[in-house]
């Protein structure tokens, strides 16, 4: 850290990312509350444990190989080999991957990406509640959290990624690189996993399976909104000079940038986060005729739809794009449910997958011709590039790997819990000790009472 | 002798790099970490399979299942 300005910039950047990571933890808290609230009483602990253990499993694998993938894969395998120069500093045995007085950024930057990884895995976790085996979900969590999403980030969410360079792919706040891929992945799993018992009547009509605790869902989704705000900040580089970027920007004005190192500001994205949240809530309220949970989810879907271009949209554009996205997402969810008999227990495929997909395509039209990068020779943003990008995210890296792995798990008989256990409830099956212990301690207390105390006359 | 390579902080921080113990054995530490991770999956998978097998047998008691279903 040569000089006071560099030292200040480095320490500020370190603290900035650290704060975003703490905020983003609320996303996972929110997902856990939402899932537990949506599940039936007999499956609470299993549902909670399934999502909690996503945290350590994705964390350690993101340390072991996920982070290296981000730095080594921007051109691999279609337009070049592995980037060993950038990758080597981010291998799990590199000296920058630990306490190091010469490096104050790698740990917090790694953690910011890691929290995105948790989110990707947690999105999948919600769609499959009450019937997937935990072991099967945790394999998927590692794959989506530490392999597939981070490959898409290397390709389309990296200043040197081939999708940015050749397609003009623009996805500033991760409509595609987190939400479309995770929604597509969830769709791939539930297509093989099948619906919960009773979800569809004999004539194929879908039944609502009401959440056991609406308030947990409400607080859960509000926590997700809060964490998502931190996520927006985490997607930025907080302060950098044109010299530091080394691209085409002239002059000496320092700026915040998006992940592509193109200029943006916290102020601009704050406008757009709130306006797209509002557009989503308003449209969802109308289209769902005031259904509380679709309205709340619509706020999230609105932000996700606008996220691809929320570094550049006008706030009113962000609001309207969010509203349009939510109407499409809502209609598509029920059409897919009826047509394909798919049980997406928390609407994750719709809120994340469809919203992310639609948001990428809308950004291609609204931002048509805008520079995707501050560097020379990059394609500009365009509808075709965004459409190809959306297909890669949702289907190529999301749906297909999930479908293939789920098929293998189903063939081995390790994907779904037995029907008898699904009816009886996972908590009784896995936590029967609780009931036995409770019974035993009540009996012991009663015996103590009888032996020591005389009842009042 | 210090496990982190420094016995005092009377140093110019510009010259200081990693400060964790046993520098140079990072690959071994990662290998141990990977074994712990994969071993965890294996143990959990085996235990869950046994749990589900036992639970499936117990769930043949229709009255118990009925109570669980009604509990919602």
Short mmCIF file of C-alpha atoms in Angstrom, two decimals:
data_model
loop_
_atom_site.label_atom_id
_atom_site.label_comp_id
_atom_site.label_asym_id
_atom_site.label_seq_id
_atom_site.Cartn_x
_atom_site.Cartn_y
_atom_site.Cartn_z
CA UNK A 1 0.00 0.00 0.00
CA UNK A 2 2.20 2.84 -1.28
CA UNK A 3 1.03 6.28 -0.18
CA UNK A 4 -1.89 7.45 1.92
CA UNK A 5 -4.43 7.51 -0.92
CA UNK A 6 -3.71 3.94 -1.95
CA UNK A 7 -3.79 2.81 1.68
CA UNK A 8 -7.10 4.54 2.25
CA UNK A 9 -8.58 3.09 -0.94
CA UNK A 10 -7.48 -0.41 -0.02
CA UNK A 11 -8.76 -0.27 3.55
CA UNK A 12 -12.05 1.30 2.40
CA UNK A 13 -12.52 -1.41 -0.24
CA UNK A 14 -11.75 -4.13 2.31
CA UNK A 15 -14.31 -2.73 4.75
CA UNK A 16 -16.85 -2.09 1.99
CA UNK A 17 -16.94 -5.74 0.87
CA UNK A 18 -16.94 -6.96 4.46
CA UNK A 19 -20.09 -4.93 5.17
CA UNK A 20 -21.82 -6.30 2.04
CA UNK A 21 -21.04 -9.84 3.13
CA UNK A 22 -22.67 -9.30 6.52
CA UNK A 23 -25.75 -7.81 4.84
CA UNK A 24 -25.95 -10.69 2.39
CA UNK A 25 -26.06 -13.19 5.24
CA UNK A 26 -29.63 -11.96 5.68
CA UNK A 27 -30.51 -13.46 2.30
CA UNK A 28 -29.79 -16.90 3.68
CA UNK A 29 -31.63 -16.20 6.92
CA UNK A 30 -34.58 -15.10 4.81
CA UNK A 31 -34.47 -18.19 2.60
CA UNK A 32 -34.39 -20.42 5.69
CA UNK A 33 -37.39 -18.66 7.22
CA UNK A 34 -39.28 -18.75 3.94
CA UNK A 35 -38.68 -22.47 3.42
CA UNK A 36 -39.60 -23.42 6.98
CA UNK A 37 -42.68 -21.22 6.87
CA UNK A 38 -43.77 -22.81 3.60
CA UNK A 39 -43.19 -26.39 4.78
CA UNK A 40 -45.63 -28.40 6.84
CA UNK A 41 -45.03 -28.93 10.58
CA UNK A 42 -43.93 -32.50 10.12
CA UNK A 43 -40.99 -31.40 7.95
CA UNK A 44 -39.66 -28.31 9.75
CA UNK A 45 -36.32 -29.47 11.05
CA UNK A 46 -35.44 -31.36 7.91
CA UNK A 47 -36.28 -28.33 5.80
CA UNK A 48 -34.20 -26.03 7.98
CA UNK A 49 -31.24 -28.38 8.24
CA UNK A 50 -31.22 -28.89 4.48
CA UNK A 51 -30.71 -25.21 3.87
CA UNK A 52 -28.42 -24.50 6.83
CA UNK A 53 -25.91 -27.15 5.74
CA UNK A 54 -25.71 -25.49 2.34
CA UNK A 55 -23.62 -22.85 4.12
CA UNK A 56 -20.61 -25.00 5.14
CA UNK A 57 -20.70 -27.30 2.12
CA UNK A 58 -20.69 -24.50 -0.43
CA UNK A 59 -18.18 -22.50 1.61
CA UNK A 60 -15.53 -25.19 1.77
CA UNK A 61 -15.93 -26.22 -1.87
CA UNK A 62 -15.88 -22.60 -2.99
CA UNK A 63 -12.58 -22.33 -1.12
CA UNK A 64 -11.22 -25.56 -2.62
CA UNK A 65 -12.13 -24.95 -6.27
CA UNK A 66 -14.96 -22.47 -6.90
CA UNK A 67 -12.87 -19.35 -6.52
CA UNK A 68 -10.12 -20.72 -8.75
CA UNK A 69 -12.72 -21.45 -11.47
CA UNK A 70 -13.74 -17.79 -11.56
CA UNK A 71 -10.22 -16.62 -12.30
CA UNK A 72 -9.13 -19.47 -14.58
CA UNK A 73 -12.23 -19.90 -16.78
CA UNK A 74 -13.02 -16.55 -18.49
CA UNK A 75 -12.07 -17.91 -21.93
CA UNK A 76 -12.06 -21.65 -21.16
CA UNK A 77 -12.88 -23.92 -22.95
CA UNK A 78 -14.27 -22.30 -26.11
CA UNK A 79 -11.96 -19.35 -26.74
CA UNK A 80 -8.74 -20.27 -24.99
CA UNK A 81 -7.15 -22.32 -22.27
CA UNK A 82 -7.23 -21.94 -18.54
CA UNK A 83 -5.84 -18.64 -17.30
CA UNK A 84 -3.13 -20.04 -15.08
CA UNK A 85 -1.64 -16.64 -14.34
CA UNK A 86 -4.83 -15.30 -12.72
CA UNK A 87 -5.91 -18.70 -11.43
CA UNK A 88 -2.71 -19.52 -9.56
CA UNK A 89 -3.12 -16.66 -7.08
CA UNK A 90 -6.57 -17.98 -6.21
CA UNK A 91 -5.85 -21.67 -5.74
CA UNK A 92 -6.69 -22.93 -2.26
CA UNK A 93 -3.01 -23.31 -1.41
CA UNK A 94 -2.04 -19.82 -2.66
CA UNK A 95 -0.62 -17.58 0.08
CA UNK A 96 -3.23 -14.91 -0.68
CA UNK A 97 -5.95 -17.37 0.46
CA UNK A 98 -5.35 -16.70 4.14
CA UNK A 99 -4.19 -14.00 6.56
CA UNK A 100 -1.58 -12.09 4.61
CA UNK A 101 -0.33 -8.59 5.43
CA UNK A 102 0.36 -7.96 1.75
CA UNK A 103 -3.19 -8.77 0.59
CA UNK A 104 -6.28 -7.17 2.16
CA UNK A 105 -8.76 -7.77 -0.64
CA UNK A 106 -8.81 -11.46 -1.66
CA UNK A 107 -10.61 -12.69 1.47
CA UNK A 108 -13.45 -10.18 1.38
CA UNK A 109 -13.83 -10.41 -2.42
CA UNK A 110 -13.92 -14.23 -2.14
CA UNK A 111 -16.55 -13.95 0.57
CA UNK A 112 -18.72 -11.60 -1.50
CA UNK A 113 -18.76 -14.15 -4.32
CA UNK A 114 -19.28 -16.96 -1.83
CA UNK A 115 -22.47 -15.38 -0.50
CA UNK A 116 -23.76 -15.33 -4.09
CA UNK A 117 -22.95 -19.04 -4.20
CA UNK A 118 -25.05 -19.70 -1.10
CA UNK A 119 -27.91 -17.82 -2.71
CA UNK A 120 -27.73 -19.88 -5.90
CA UNK A 121 -27.83 -23.13 -3.90
CA UNK A 122 -30.53 -21.87 -1.56
CA UNK A 123 -32.81 -20.97 -4.47
CA UNK A 124 -32.71 -24.61 -5.55
CA UNK A 125 -33.27 -25.77 -1.97
CA UNK A 126 -36.63 -23.99 -1.74
CA UNK A 127 -38.14 -25.58 -4.83
CA UNK A 128 -37.59 -29.15 -3.65
CA UNK A 129 -38.74 -29.10 -0.03
CA UNK A 130 -40.57 -31.97 1.66
CA UNK A 131 -39.51 -34.76 -0.67
CA UNK A 132 -35.82 -34.60 -1.64
CA UNK A 133 -33.15 -36.52 0.25
CA UNK A 134 -30.79 -34.11 2.01
CA UNK A 135 -27.76 -35.93 0.63
CA UNK A 136 -29.05 -35.43 -2.92
CA UNK A 137 -29.75 -31.73 -2.40
CA UNK A 138 -26.31 -31.17 -0.93
CA UNK A 139 -24.64 -32.64 -4.01
CA UNK A 140 -26.69 -30.20 -6.09
CA UNK A 141 -25.78 -27.36 -3.72
CA UNK A 142 -22.07 -27.97 -4.27
CA UNK A 143 -22.56 -28.24 -8.04
CA UNK A 144 -24.63 -25.08 -8.48
CA UNK A 145 -22.80 -23.13 -5.75
CA UNK A 146 -19.20 -24.01 -6.49
CA UNK A 147 -19.16 -25.15 -10.12
CA UNK A 148 -21.94 -24.08 -12.50
CA UNK A 149 -22.74 -20.57 -11.33
CA UNK A 150 -19.09 -19.64 -10.98
CA UNK A 151 -18.37 -20.89 -14.51
CA UNK A 152 -21.14 -18.60 -15.75
CA UNK A 153 -19.66 -15.78 -13.67
CA UNK A 154 -16.25 -16.33 -15.28
CA UNK A 155 -17.86 -16.21 -18.73
CA UNK A 156 -20.41 -13.45 -18.27
CA UNK A 157 -19.67 -11.61 -15.03
CA UNK A 158 -15.94 -10.94 -15.35
CA UNK A 159 -14.26 -8.01 -17.08
CA UNK A 160 -12.43 -10.48 -19.34
CA UNK A 161 -15.19 -13.07 -19.85
CA UNK A 162 -15.85 -14.33 -23.39
CA UNK A 163 -19.59 -13.66 -23.20
CA UNK A 164 -18.91 -10.02 -22.38
CA UNK A 165 -16.24 -9.69 -25.03
CA UNK A 166 -17.95 -11.45 -27.93
CA UNK A 167 -21.69 -11.28 -27.13
CA UNK A 168 -21.80 -7.89 -25.40
CA UNK A 169 -23.45 -9.70 -22.49
CA UNK A 170 -24.52 -7.28 -19.77
CA UNK A 171 -25.85 -8.48 -16.43
CA UNK A 172 -24.70 -5.95 -13.85
CA UNK A 173 -26.70 -7.22 -10.84
CA UNK A 174 -26.98 -10.85 -11.82
CA UNK A 175 -30.41 -11.41 -13.41
CA UNK A 176 -28.82 -14.25 -15.30
CA UNK A 177 -25.61 -15.22 -13.56
CA UNK A 178 -27.38 -15.96 -10.28
CA UNK A 179 -31.13 -16.01 -10.79
CA UNK A 180 -31.68 -17.45 -14.27
CA UNK A 181 -29.14 -20.22 -13.70
CA UNK A 182 -30.45 -21.11 -10.24
CA UNK A 183 -34.06 -21.08 -11.45
CA UNK A 184 -33.13 -23.21 -14.46
CA UNK A 185 -31.24 -25.56 -12.17
CA UNK A 186 -34.22 -25.86 -9.83
CA UNK A 187 -36.45 -26.63 -12.81
CA UNK A 188 -34.08 -29.41 -13.90
CA UNK A 189 -34.20 -31.01 -10.45
CA UNK A 190 -37.99 -30.82 -9.94
CA UNK A 191 -38.61 -32.16 -13.45
CA UNK A 192 -37.00 -35.42 -12.31
CA UNK A 193 -37.93 -35.28 -8.62
CA UNK A 194 -41.68 -35.02 -9.21
CA UNK A 195 -44.38 -33.25 -7.19
CA UNK A 196 -45.19 -33.69 -3.51
CA UNK A 197 -47.90 -36.26 -2.78
CA UNK A 198 -51.28 -34.62 -3.20
CA UNK A 199 -50.05 -31.61 -5.15
CA UNK A 200 -52.12 -32.60 -8.17
CA UNK A 201 -55.64 -34.01 -8.19
CA UNK A 202 -56.41 -37.08 -10.30
CA UNK A 203 -57.58 -34.88 -13.17
CA UNK A 204 -54.27 -32.99 -13.02
CA UNK A 205 -55.61 -29.87 -11.33
CA UNK A 206 -52.92 -28.39 -9.08
CA UNK A 207 -53.75 -28.01 -5.39
CA UNK A 208 -52.41 -25.25 -3.19
CA UNK A 209 -50.35 -26.58 -0.27
CA UNK A 210 -50.74 -23.68 2.19
CA UNK A 211 -47.74 -22.53 4.24
CA UNK A 212 -48.01 -23.48 7.89
CA UNK A 213 -46.78 -20.06 9.02
CA UNK A 214 -47.49 -17.03 6.82
CA UNK A 215 -45.61 -14.66 9.14
CA UNK A 216 -42.37 -16.57 8.76
CA UNK A 217 -42.71 -16.25 5.01
CA UNK A 218 -43.35 -12.55 5.29
CA UNK A 219 -40.37 -11.82 7.52
CA UNK A 220 -38.28 -14.21 5.43
CA UNK A 221 -38.88 -12.37 2.21
CA UNK A 222 -38.32 -8.97 3.84
CA UNK A 223 -34.95 -10.24 5.03
CA UNK A 224 -34.21 -11.37 1.49
CA UNK A 225 -35.01 -7.85 0.25
CA UNK A 226 -32.60 -6.43 2.83
CA UNK A 227 -29.83 -8.82 1.95
CA UNK A 228 -30.44 -8.22 -1.73
CA UNK A 229 -29.67 -4.54 -1.15
CA UNK A 230 -26.30 -5.58 0.21
CA UNK A 231 -25.89 -7.87 -2.77
CA UNK A 232 -26.28 -4.87 -5.08
CA UNK A 233 -23.47 -3.05 -3.30
CA UNK A 234 -21.34 -6.20 -3.40
CA UNK A 235 -21.65 -6.31 -7.19
CA UNK A 236 -19.78 -2.99 -7.46
CA UNK A 237 -16.15 -2.08 -7.22
CA UNK A 238 -16.50 0.80 -4.74
CA UNK A 239 -13.78 3.16 -5.93
CA UNK A 240 -11.15 2.96 -8.67
CA UNK A 241 -9.19 5.38 -10.86
CA UNK A 242 -9.24 5.35 -14.67
CA UNK A 243 -5.56 4.42 -14.44
CA UNK A 244 -6.47 1.47 -12.24
CA UNK A 245 -9.04 0.29 -14.77
CA UNK A 246 -6.59 0.70 -17.65
CA UNK A 247 -9.28 0.93 -20.31
CA UNK A 248 -10.59 3.65 -22.58
CA UNK A 249 -11.85 6.02 -19.87
CA UNK A 250 -9.90 9.30 -20.02
CA UNK A 251 -9.22 11.91 -17.35
CA UNK A 252 -8.53 11.42 -13.67
CA UNK A 253 -12.04 11.13 -12.17
CA UNK A 254 -12.35 8.19 -9.81
CA UNK A 255 -15.56 6.20 -9.90
CA UNK A 256 -17.46 3.20 -8.63
CA UNK A 257 -17.86 0.54 -11.30
CA UNK A 258 -19.92 -2.53 -12.00
CA UNK A 259 -18.20 -5.93 -12.16
CA UNK A 260 -17.14 -5.19 -15.77
CA UNK A 261 -15.26 -2.11 -14.47
CA UNK A 262 -17.68 0.18 -16.34
CA UNK A 263 -18.84 3.26 -14.45
CA UNK A 264 -21.85 3.26 -12.14
CA UNK A 265 -22.68 4.62 -8.69
CA UNK A 266 -24.24 3.45 -5.45
CA UNK A 267 -26.62 6.35 -5.77
CA UNK A 268 -27.84 5.25 -9.20
CA UNK A 269 -28.40 1.65 -8.20
CA UNK A 270 -30.20 2.73 -5.03
CA UNK A 271 -32.73 4.61 -7.17
CA UNK A 272 -33.20 1.56 -9.33
CA UNK A 273 -33.31 -1.08 -6.60
CA UNK A 274 -36.15 0.74 -4.88
CA UNK A 275 -38.04 1.63 -8.05
CA UNK A 276 -37.85 -1.90 -9.43
CA UNK A 277 -38.90 -3.31 -6.05
CA UNK A 278 -41.89 -0.97 -6.15
CA UNK A 279 -42.79 -1.79 -9.75
CA UNK A 280 -42.65 -5.49 -8.93
CA UNK A 281 -44.81 -5.18 -5.82
CA UNK A 282 -47.42 -3.06 -7.60
CA UNK A 283 -47.68 -5.32 -10.65
CA UNK A 284 -47.77 -8.47 -8.53
CA UNK A 285 -50.54 -7.06 -6.36
CA UNK A 286 -52.62 -6.38 -9.45
CA UNK A 287 -51.93 -9.59 -11.35
CA UNK A 288 -52.40 -11.83 -8.29
CA UNK A 289 -55.48 -9.88 -7.16
CA UNK A 290 -53.84 -9.00 -3.86
CA UNK A 291 -52.49 -12.45 -2.95
CA UNK A 292 -50.03 -11.66 -0.15
CA UNK A 293 -47.31 -14.14 -1.04
CA UNK A 294 -47.30 -13.50 -4.76
CA UNK A 295 -47.23 -9.77 -4.03
CA UNK A 296 -44.17 -10.14 -1.78
CA UNK A 297 -42.48 -12.51 -4.22
CA UNK A 298 -43.35 -10.10 -7.01
CA UNK A 299 -41.24 -7.41 -5.34
CA UNK A 300 -38.29 -9.76 -5.50
CA UNK A 301 -39.07 -10.84 -9.06
CA UNK A 302 -39.29 -7.18 -10.06
CA UNK A 303 -35.81 -6.41 -8.76
CA UNK A 304 -34.46 -9.55 -10.42
CA UNK A 305 -36.01 -8.64 -13.77
CA UNK A 306 -34.48 -5.17 -13.74
CA UNK A 307 -31.14 -6.25 -12.27
CA UNK A 308 -29.34 -6.93 -15.56
CA UNK A 309 -29.47 -3.25 -16.47
CA UNK A 310 -30.04 -1.53 -13.14
CA UNK A 311 -26.63 0.16 -13.38
CA UNK A 312 -27.85 2.17 -16.35
CA UNK A 313 -31.67 2.28 -16.43
CA UNK A 314 -33.60 5.40 -15.52
CA UNK A 315 -35.57 4.68 -12.32
CA UNK A 316 -38.89 4.83 -14.17
CA UNK A 317 -37.56 2.33 -16.70
CA UNK A 318 -36.50 0.08 -13.81
CA UNK A 319 -40.00 0.31 -12.34
CA UNK A 320 -41.77 -0.49 -15.61
CA UNK A 321 -39.38 -3.29 -16.58
CA UNK A 322 -39.93 -4.85 -13.17
CA UNK A 323 -43.70 -4.62 -13.59
CA UNK A 324 -43.66 -6.20 -17.06
CA UNK A 325 -41.38 -8.98 -15.85
CA UNK A 326 -43.61 -9.81 -12.91
CA UNK A 327 -46.73 -10.18 -15.07
CA UNK A 328 -44.88 -12.56 -17.43
CA UNK A 329 -43.41 -14.53 -14.52
CA UNK A 330 -46.75 -14.93 -12.75
CA UNK A 331 -48.56 -16.17 -15.85
CA UNK A 332 -45.69 -18.45 -16.85
CA UNK A 333 -45.52 -20.05 -13.40
CA UNK A 334 -49.14 -21.23 -13.47
CA UNK A 335 -49.00 -22.24 -17.13
CA UNK A 336 -45.92 -24.43 -16.54
CA UNK A 337 -47.44 -25.89 -13.36
CA UNK A 338 -50.64 -26.95 -15.16
CA UNK A 339 -48.99 -27.99 -18.43
CA UNK A 340 -46.05 -30.01 -17.07
CA UNK A 341 -47.34 -30.92 -13.57
CA UNK A 342 -44.29 -29.45 -11.89
CA UNK A 343 -44.29 -28.67 -8.19
CA UNK A 344 -42.12 -25.66 -7.45
CA UNK A 345 -42.91 -25.41 -3.74
CA UNK A 346 -41.87 -21.77 -3.23
CA UNK A 347 -42.13 -20.38 -6.76
CA UNK A 348 -38.33 -20.28 -7.04
CA UNK A 349 -38.19 -21.22 -10.71
CA UNK A 350 -40.57 -18.38 -11.54
CA UNK A 351 -39.28 -15.66 -9.22
CA UNK A 352 -35.62 -16.32 -9.98
CA UNK A 353 -35.44 -18.28 -13.22
CA UNK A 354 -38.12 -16.75 -15.42
CA UNK A 355 -37.57 -13.24 -14.03
CA UNK A 356 -33.83 -13.49 -14.65
CA UNK A 357 -34.33 -14.83 -18.18
CA UNK A 358 -36.86 -12.15 -19.11
CA UNK A 359 -34.72 -9.43 -17.52
CA UNK A 360 -31.71 -10.31 -19.65
CA UNK A 361 -33.70 -10.08 -22.86
CA UNK A 362 -35.36 -6.79 -21.92
CA UNK A 363 -31.91 -5.35 -21.13
CA UNK A 364 -30.75 -6.33 -24.63
CA UNK A 365 -33.40 -4.08 -26.17
CA UNK A 366 -33.36 -1.20 -23.71
CA UNK A 367 -29.54 -0.96 -23.56
CA UNK A 368 -29.00 -1.79 -27.25
CA UNK A 369 -25.67 -0.31 -28.39
CA UNK A 370 -24.40 0.62 -24.90
CA UNK A 371 -20.77 -0.34 -24.20
CA UNK A 372 -20.52 -3.59 -22.28
CA UNK A 373 -17.01 -2.81 -21.09
CA UNK A 374 -14.55 0.07 -20.70
CA UNK A 375 -12.03 -1.88 -22.78
CA UNK A 376 -11.53 -1.60 -26.52
CA UNK A 377 -12.81 -4.26 -28.93
CA UNK A 378 -15.74 -5.56 -26.87
CA UNK A 379 -19.16 -6.11 -28.47
CA UNK A 380 -21.82 -3.63 -27.39
CA UNK A 381 -25.00 -4.71 -25.59
CA UNK A 382 -27.54 -6.19 -28.03
CA UNK A 383 -30.70 -8.34 -27.93
CA UNK A 384 -29.20 -11.40 -29.62
CA UNK A 385 -26.21 -11.50 -27.27
CA UNK A 386 -28.52 -11.19 -24.29
CA UNK A 387 -30.82 -13.93 -25.61
CA UNK A 388 -27.91 -16.31 -26.19
CA UNK A 389 -26.65 -15.41 -22.73
CA UNK A 390 -30.04 -16.13 -21.18
CA UNK A 391 -30.17 -19.52 -22.90
CA UNK A 392 -26.66 -20.38 -21.66
CA UNK A 393 -27.56 -19.39 -18.11
CA UNK A 394 -31.02 -20.92 -17.79
CA UNK A 395 -30.66 -24.04 -19.93
CA UNK A 396 -26.97 -24.65 -20.66
CA UNK A 397 -25.50 -24.22 -17.19
CA UNK A 398 -28.72 -24.50 -15.18
CA UNK A 399 -31.39 -26.88 -16.41
CA UNK A 400 -29.24 -29.42 -18.29
CA UNK A 401 -26.66 -30.31 -15.62
CA UNK A 402 -29.38 -30.43 -12.97
CA UNK A 403 -31.55 -32.70 -15.07
CA UNK A 404 -28.64 -35.03 -15.88
CA UNK A 405 -27.40 -35.32 -12.29
CA UNK A 406 -30.94 -35.77 -10.98
CA UNK A 407 -31.56 -38.55 -13.50
CA UNK A 408 -28.45 -40.34 -12.27
CA UNK A 409 -29.52 -39.89 -8.64
CA UNK A 410 -33.04 -41.14 -9.46
CA UNK A 411 -31.65 -44.18 -11.25
CA UNK A 412 -29.54 -44.97 -8.19
CA UNK A 413 -32.56 -44.50 -5.90
CA UNK A 414 -30.92 -41.71 -3.92
CA UNK A 415 -32.90 -38.66 -5.07
CA UNK A 416 -36.26 -38.86 -3.33
CA UNK A 417 -37.35 -39.99 0.12
CA UNK A 418 -39.66 -43.06 0.34
CA UNK A 419 -43.38 -42.35 -0.05
CA UNK A 420 -44.14 -43.68 3.45
CA UNK A 421 -41.64 -41.25 4.99
CA UNK A 422 -43.02 -38.35 2.94
CA UNK A 423 -46.48 -38.99 4.39
CA UNK A 424 -45.29 -39.57 7.93
CA UNK A 425 -43.07 -36.52 7.79
CA UNK A 426 -39.31 -36.18 7.74
CA UNK A 427 -39.09 -34.77 11.23
CA UNK A 428 -40.66 -37.83 12.80
CA UNK A 429 -38.43 -40.07 10.75
CA UNK A 430 -35.21 -38.23 11.47
CA UNK A 431 -35.88 -36.58 14.80
CA UNK A 432 -38.00 -39.20 16.55
CA UNK A 433 -35.59 -38.95 19.45
CA UNK A 434 -37.15 -35.59 20.32
CA UNK A 435 -40.57 -37.10 20.99
CA UNK A 436 -39.09 -39.97 22.99
CA UNK A 437 -36.89 -37.65 25.05
CA UNK A 438 -39.82 -35.33 25.70
CA UNK A 439 -41.99 -38.22 26.86
CA UNK A 440 -39.22 -39.54 29.11
CA UNK A 441 -38.54 -36.19 30.80
CA UNK A 442 -42.25 -35.55 31.38
CA UNK A 443 -42.57 -38.96 33.00
CA UNK A 444 -39.49 -38.30 35.14
CA UNK A 445 -40.87 -34.95 36.29
CA UNK A 446 -44.21 -36.54 37.15
CA UNK A 447 -42.48 -39.28 39.17
CA UNK A 448 -40.42 -36.66 41.03
CA UNK A 449 -43.55 -34.68 41.78
CA UNK A 450 -45.36 -37.74 43.10
CA UNK A 451 -42.45 -38.77 45.34
CA UNK A 452 -41.54 -35.40 46.87
CA UNK A 453 -44.66 -33.33 47.09
CA UNK A 454 -48.03 -33.82 48.66
CA UNK A 455 -50.95 -32.49 46.65
CA UNK A 456 -52.87 -29.66 48.37
CA UNK A 457 -56.10 -30.72 49.99
CA UNK B 1 11.37 -20.15 16.41
CA UNK B 2 7.79 -19.20 15.59
CA UNK B 3 5.12 -21.20 13.76
CA UNK B 4 4.10 -18.08 11.80
CA UNK B 5 7.63 -17.02 10.84
CA UNK B 6 7.77 -13.88 13.04
CA UNK B 7 8.86 -13.73 16.68
CA UNK B 8 8.16 -10.00 17.07
CA UNK B 9 6.36 -7.28 15.15
CA UNK B 10 9.47 -5.11 14.94
CA UNK B 11 9.21 -5.25 11.16
CA UNK B 12 8.38 -3.01 8.22
CA UNK B 13 4.87 -4.20 7.28
CA UNK B 14 5.68 -3.53 3.63
CA UNK B 15 7.93 -6.59 3.84
CA UNK B 16 5.41 -8.87 5.55
CA UNK B 17 3.43 -11.46 3.62
CA UNK B 18 1.49 -14.45 5.00
CA UNK B 19 1.18 -14.64 8.78
CA UNK B 20 -0.53 -18.00 9.33
CA UNK B 21 1.22 -21.00 10.91
CA UNK B 22 3.09 -23.68 8.97
CA UNK B 23 3.60 -21.74 5.76
CA UNK B 24 4.81 -24.05 3.02
CA UNK B 25 2.44 -26.87 3.96
CA UNK B 26 -0.63 -25.34 2.26
CA UNK B 27 -1.10 -28.26 -0.14
CA UNK B 28 -1.12 -30.74 2.72
CA UNK B 29 -3.66 -28.62 4.60
CA UNK B 30 -5.89 -28.47 1.53
CA UNK B 31 -5.62 -32.24 1.05
CA UNK B 32 -6.73 -32.76 4.67
CA UNK B 33 -9.58 -30.34 4.11
CA UNK B 34 -10.77 -32.16 0.98
CA UNK B 35 -10.65 -35.51 2.81
CA UNK B 36 -12.73 -34.01 5.64
CA UNK B 37 -15.27 -32.65 3.13
CA UNK B 38 -15.64 -35.86 1.11
CA UNK B 39 -15.65 -37.98 4.27
CA UNK B 40 -18.49 -35.87 5.65
CA UNK B 41 -20.60 -36.56 2.56
CA UNK B 42 -19.91 -40.27 2.81
CA UNK B 43 -20.82 -40.51 6.51
CA UNK B 44 -23.96 -38.41 6.06
CA UNK B 45 -25.09 -40.44 3.05
CA UNK B 46 -24.73 -43.76 4.84
CA UNK B 47 -26.50 -42.52 7.97
CA UNK B 48 -29.35 -40.97 6.01
CA UNK B 49 -29.88 -44.16 4.01
CA UNK B 50 -30.13 -46.19 7.23
CA UNK B 51 -32.48 -43.64 8.79
CA UNK B 52 -34.82 -43.68 5.80
CA UNK B 53 -34.79 -47.47 5.66
CA UNK B 54 -35.81 -47.71 9.32
CA UNK B 55 -38.34 -44.91 8.99
CA UNK B 56 -39.93 -46.61 6.00
CA UNK B 57 -40.47 -49.79 8.01
CA UNK B 58 -41.90 -47.93 10.99
CA UNK B 59 -44.18 -45.91 8.74
CA UNK B 60 -46.16 -49.05 7.91
CA UNK B 61 -48.11 -48.26 11.09
CA UNK B 62 -51.06 -46.53 9.42
CA UNK B 63 -52.40 -44.95 12.60
CA UNK B 64 -49.13 -43.11 13.22
CA UNK B 65 -48.96 -41.96 9.64
CA UNK B 66 -52.55 -40.73 9.84
CA UNK B 67 -51.67 -38.67 12.93
CA UNK B 68 -48.71 -37.11 11.15
CA UNK B 69 -50.79 -36.26 8.10
CA UNK B 70 -53.46 -34.61 10.25
CA UNK B 71 -50.81 -32.68 12.16
CA UNK B 72 -50.06 -30.96 8.79
#
